[in-house]
mmCIF file of C-alpha atoms and ligand atoms in Angstrom:
data_model
loop_
_atom_site.group_PDB
_atom_site.id
_atom_site.type_symbol
_atom_site.label_atom_id
_atom_site.label_comp_id
_atom_site.label_asym_id
_atom_site.label_seq_id
_atom_site.Cartn_x
_atom_site.Cartn_y
_atom_site.Cartn_z
ATOM 1 C CA UNK A 214 -9.042 -11.553 -3.860
ATOM 2 C CA UNK A 215 -9.883 -8.407 -5.722
ATOM 3 C CA UNK A 216 -8.295 -5.108 -4.327
ATOM 4 C CA UNK A 217 -9.144 -1.529 -4.620
ATOM 5 C CA UNK A 218 -7.150 0.025 -7.651
ATOM 6 C CA UNK A 219 -7.614 1.820 -10.603
ATOM 7 C CA UNK A 220 -10.685 0.778 -12.839
ATOM 8 C CA UNK A 221 -12.496 -0.875 -9.758
ATOM 9 C CA UNK A 222 -15.933 0.040 -9.086
ATOM 10 C CA UNK A 223 -16.313 0.315 -5.451
ATOM 11 C CA UNK A 224 -18.904 0.184 -2.865
ATOM 12 C CA UNK A 225 -18.288 1.793 0.711
ATOM 13 C CA UNK A 226 -20.038 2.937 3.674
ATOM 14 C CA UNK A 227 -18.645 5.724 5.185
ATOM 15 C CA UNK A 228 -19.465 8.547 8.354
ATOM 16 C CA UNK A 229 -17.520 11.525 7.913
ATOM 17 C CA UNK A 230 -17.102 13.808 10.876
ATOM 18 C CA UNK A 231 -15.271 17.108 11.089
ATOM 19 C CA UNK A 232 -12.589 18.329 13.280
ATOM 20 C CA UNK A 233 -15.305 19.229 16.021
ATOM 21 C CA UNK A 234 -16.547 15.578 15.654
ATOM 22 C CA UNK A 235 -19.791 16.487 14.241
ATOM 23 C CA UNK A 236 -21.321 13.998 11.970
ATOM 24 C CA UNK A 237 -21.441 15.748 8.210
ATOM 25 C CA UNK A 238 -22.731 12.910 6.201
ATOM 26 C CA UNK A 239 -23.278 9.140 6.223
ATOM 27 C CA UNK A 240 -24.295 6.541 4.175
ATOM 28 C CA UNK A 241 -25.230 4.617 6.928
ATOM 29 C CA UNK A 242 -28.567 6.294 6.883
ATOM 30 C CA UNK A 243 -29.251 5.416 3.199
ATOM 31 C CA UNK A 244 -29.156 1.845 3.705
ATOM 32 C CA UNK A 245 -27.219 1.524 0.098
ATOM 33 C CA UNK A 246 -23.218 1.943 0.068
ATOM 34 C CA UNK A 247 -22.073 4.649 -1.961
ATOM 35 C CA UNK A 248 -20.309 3.465 -5.608
ATOM 36 C CA UNK A 249 -17.473 5.203 -7.237
ATOM 37 C CA UNK A 250 -15.068 4.540 -9.880
ATOM 38 C CA UNK A 251 -11.531 4.303 -8.453
ATOM 39 C CA UNK A 252 -9.154 6.629 -10.308
ATOM 40 C CA UNK A 253 -12.233 8.576 -11.549
ATOM 41 C CA UNK A 254 -11.717 11.555 -9.091
ATOM 42 C CA UNK A 255 -15.462 10.568 -8.476
ATOM 43 C CA UNK A 256 -14.046 11.455 -4.329
ATOM 44 C CA UNK A 257 -11.667 13.276 -2.287
ATOM 45 C CA UNK A 258 -8.187 12.751 -3.500
ATOM 46 C CA UNK A 259 -7.233 11.876 0.254
ATOM 47 C CA UNK A 260 -9.960 9.186 0.809
ATOM 48 C CA UNK A 261 -9.403 7.758 -2.630
ATOM 49 C CA UNK A 262 -5.671 7.344 -2.064
ATOM 50 C CA UNK A 263 -5.934 5.716 0.857
ATOM 51 C CA UNK A 264 -8.601 3.230 -0.295
ATOM 52 C CA UNK A 265 -5.978 1.992 -2.759
ATOM 53 C CA UNK A 266 -5.176 -1.830 -1.986
ATOM 54 C CA UNK A 267 -7.762 -2.399 0.259
ATOM 55 C CA UNK A 268 -10.082 -5.304 0.291
ATOM 56 C CA UNK A 269 -13.935 -5.794 0.765
ATOM 57 C CA UNK A 270 -14.495 -6.285 4.309
ATOM 58 C CA UNK A 271 -11.763 -4.095 5.185
ATOM 59 C CA UNK A 272 -12.733 -1.111 7.666
ATOM 60 C CA UNK A 273 -10.546 1.737 8.244
ATOM 61 C CA UNK A 274 -10.347 5.570 9.777
ATOM 62 C CA UNK A 275 -9.051 7.774 7.357
ATOM 63 C CA UNK A 276 -8.295 11.290 8.078
ATOM 64 C CA UNK A 277 -7.914 13.675 5.190
ATOM 65 C CA UNK A 278 -6.230 17.008 5.429
ATOM 66 C CA UNK A 279 -8.135 19.849 3.241
ATOM 67 C CA UNK A 280 -5.364 20.353 0.354
ATOM 68 C CA UNK A 281 -6.135 16.133 -0.113
ATOM 69 C CA UNK A 282 -9.718 17.245 0.855
ATOM 70 C CA UNK A 283 -12.126 20.001 -0.238
ATOM 71 C CA UNK A 284 -8.896 22.468 -0.432
ATOM 72 C CA UNK A 285 -8.214 24.976 1.724
ATOM 73 C CA UNK A 286 -10.524 28.264 2.115
ATOM 74 C CA UNK A 287 -10.054 31.380 -0.081
ATOM 75 C CA UNK A 288 -11.379 34.401 1.434
ATOM 76 C CA UNK A 289 -11.585 36.081 -1.583
ATOM 77 C CA UNK A 290 -14.098 34.016 -2.887
ATOM 78 C CA UNK A 291 -16.443 34.984 -0.462
ATOM 79 C CA UNK A 292 -18.422 38.048 -1.578
ATOM 80 C CA UNK A 293 -21.745 39.871 -0.256
ATOM 81 C CA UNK A 294 -24.161 40.763 -2.663
ATOM 82 C CA UNK A 295 -27.596 42.389 -2.271
ATOM 83 C CA UNK A 296 -30.938 40.419 -2.161
ATOM 84 C CA UNK A 297 -31.632 42.035 -5.434
ATOM 85 C CA UNK A 298 -29.425 40.097 -7.324
ATOM 86 C CA UNK A 299 -31.241 36.939 -6.937
ATOM 87 C CA UNK A 300 -34.767 36.289 -8.007
ATOM 88 C CA UNK A 301 -38.066 37.168 -6.406
ATOM 89 C CA UNK A 302 -39.496 34.266 -6.585
ATOM 90 C CA UNK A 303 -36.470 32.335 -5.308
ATOM 91 C CA UNK A 304 -36.285 30.899 -1.584
ATOM 92 C CA UNK A 305 -32.806 31.621 -0.345
ATOM 93 C CA UNK A 306 -31.407 29.709 2.527
ATOM 94 C CA UNK A 307 -28.104 29.113 3.959
ATOM 95 C CA UNK A 308 -26.275 26.212 2.392
ATOM 96 C CA UNK A 309 -27.722 26.003 -0.653
ATOM 97 C CA UNK A 310 -25.712 25.319 -3.661
ATOM 98 C CA UNK A 311 -26.155 26.753 -7.133
ATOM 99 C CA UNK A 312 -24.161 27.330 -10.378
ATOM 100 C CA UNK A 313 -23.055 30.481 -11.593
ATOM 101 C CA UNK A 314 -21.730 31.408 -14.710
ATOM 102 C CA UNK A 315 -18.743 33.080 -14.761
ATOM 103 C CA UNK A 316 -15.947 34.184 -17.579
ATOM 104 C CA UNK A 317 -14.406 30.873 -16.553
ATOM 105 C CA UNK A 318 -17.783 28.418 -17.261
ATOM 106 C CA UNK A 319 -20.132 27.506 -14.653
ATOM 107 C CA UNK A 320 -18.844 27.845 -11.128
ATOM 108 C CA UNK A 321 -20.782 26.238 -7.943
ATOM 109 C CA UNK A 322 -21.852 28.678 -5.046
ATOM 110 C CA UNK A 323 -22.907 28.428 -1.857
ATOM 111 C CA UNK A 324 -25.475 30.453 0.354
ATOM 112 C CA UNK A 325 -23.122 31.183 3.192
ATOM 113 C CA UNK A 326 -24.919 33.618 5.078
ATOM 114 C CA UNK A 327 -28.116 35.853 4.935
ATOM 115 C CA UNK A 328 -28.180 39.098 6.973
ATOM 116 C CA UNK A 329 -30.959 41.087 6.107
ATOM 117 C CA UNK A 330 -31.049 42.495 2.531
ATOM 118 C CA UNK A 331 -27.590 41.021 2.360
ATOM 119 C CA UNK A 332 -26.275 37.547 0.950
ATOM 120 C CA UNK A 333 -22.855 36.279 1.473
ATOM 121 C CA UNK A 334 -22.136 33.914 -1.532
ATOM 122 C CA UNK A 335 -19.113 31.529 -0.881
ATOM 123 C CA UNK A 336 -17.342 29.763 -4.013
ATOM 124 C CA UNK A 337 -15.263 27.651 -1.466
ATOM 125 C CA UNK A 338 -16.927 23.977 -0.918
ATOM 126 C CA UNK A 339 -18.552 24.370 2.801
ATOM 127 C CA UNK A 340 -16.146 21.604 3.828
ATOM 128 C CA UNK A 341 -12.950 23.764 2.166
ATOM 129 C CA UNK A 342 -10.087 24.379 5.448
ATOM 130 C CA UNK A 343 -11.969 21.372 7.249
ATOM 131 C CA UNK A 344 -9.842 18.198 8.152
ATOM 132 C CA UNK A 345 -12.279 15.345 7.254
ATOM 133 C CA UNK A 346 -12.251 12.551 9.186
ATOM 134 C CA UNK A 347 -14.094 9.228 6.904
ATOM 135 C CA UNK A 348 -14.781 5.954 9.188
ATOM 136 C CA UNK A 349 -15.114 3.711 6.051
ATOM 137 C CA UNK A 350 -16.204 -0.080 5.381
ATOM 138 C CA UNK A 351 -15.622 -1.425 1.838
ATOM 139 C CA UNK A 352 -18.664 -3.498 0.700
ATOM 140 C CA UNK A 353 -17.950 -4.455 -3.000
ATOM 141 C CA UNK A 354 -15.342 -4.390 -5.408
ATOM 142 C CA UNK A 355 -15.607 -5.174 -8.954
ATOM 143 C CA UNK A 356 -14.336 -4.234 -12.743
ATOM 144 C CA UNK A 357 -16.048 -1.171 -14.206
ATOM 145 C CA UNK A 358 -17.269 -1.784 -17.744
ATOM 146 C CA UNK A 359 -15.965 0.021 -20.476
ATOM 147 C CA UNK A 360 -18.663 2.600 -20.584
ATOM 148 C CA UNK A 361 -18.526 3.084 -16.853
ATOM 149 C CA UNK A 362 -14.670 3.764 -17.838
ATOM 150 C CA UNK A 363 -15.371 6.019 -20.390
ATOM 151 C CA UNK A 364 -17.625 8.160 -18.651
ATOM 152 C CA UNK A 365 -15.461 7.895 -15.727
ATOM 153 C CA UNK A 366 -18.273 7.181 -12.929
ATOM 154 C CA UNK A 367 -19.966 3.952 -11.954
ATOM 155 C CA UNK A 368 -23.713 3.040 -13.201
ATOM 156 C CA UNK A 369 -26.425 1.283 -11.460
ATOM 157 C CA UNK A 370 -28.395 -1.477 -12.659
ATOM 158 C CA UNK A 371 -30.468 0.707 -15.102
ATOM 159 C CA UNK A 372 -27.546 1.822 -16.771
ATOM 160 C CA UNK A 373 -26.197 5.849 -16.883
ATOM 161 C CA UNK A 374 -28.418 7.684 -14.957
ATOM 162 C CA UNK A 375 -27.022 11.087 -14.946
HETATM 163 ZN ZN1 ZN B 513 -22.472 7.394 -17.569
#
């Protein structure tokens, strides 16, 4: 029986809850389990590590600390900017993610708060600083193709899509 190891494409169902017990994300309302390439850093390190060696049908509850999840929060990565800094035609909403250009290349930025004409932007992932609780069921394990290994991510039935 196949077990989860580097070079396998694994599909799993998951429900992610935060420390308050709120469901943050779940694959259950999308029907399709989430595929990822094990060893490809497609998912947070703590979840990938604890899935190693598991088999189809295994169900597990995985707790992931911030350091093995989306990192600790760094208050220095939060910044307030005037609304004028954004294009007029852009509808800004809390939780919106976009990519900003920096000296170090493109960085993801989230809108953390909007107060009047002041926008708080945050380079911390919204789940940084959170202990993550995954309720996981392993659905499928298969060998990755050479192309998938080369790309570092799984491909769907129609091949590379992203
Ligand atoms: Zn690809």
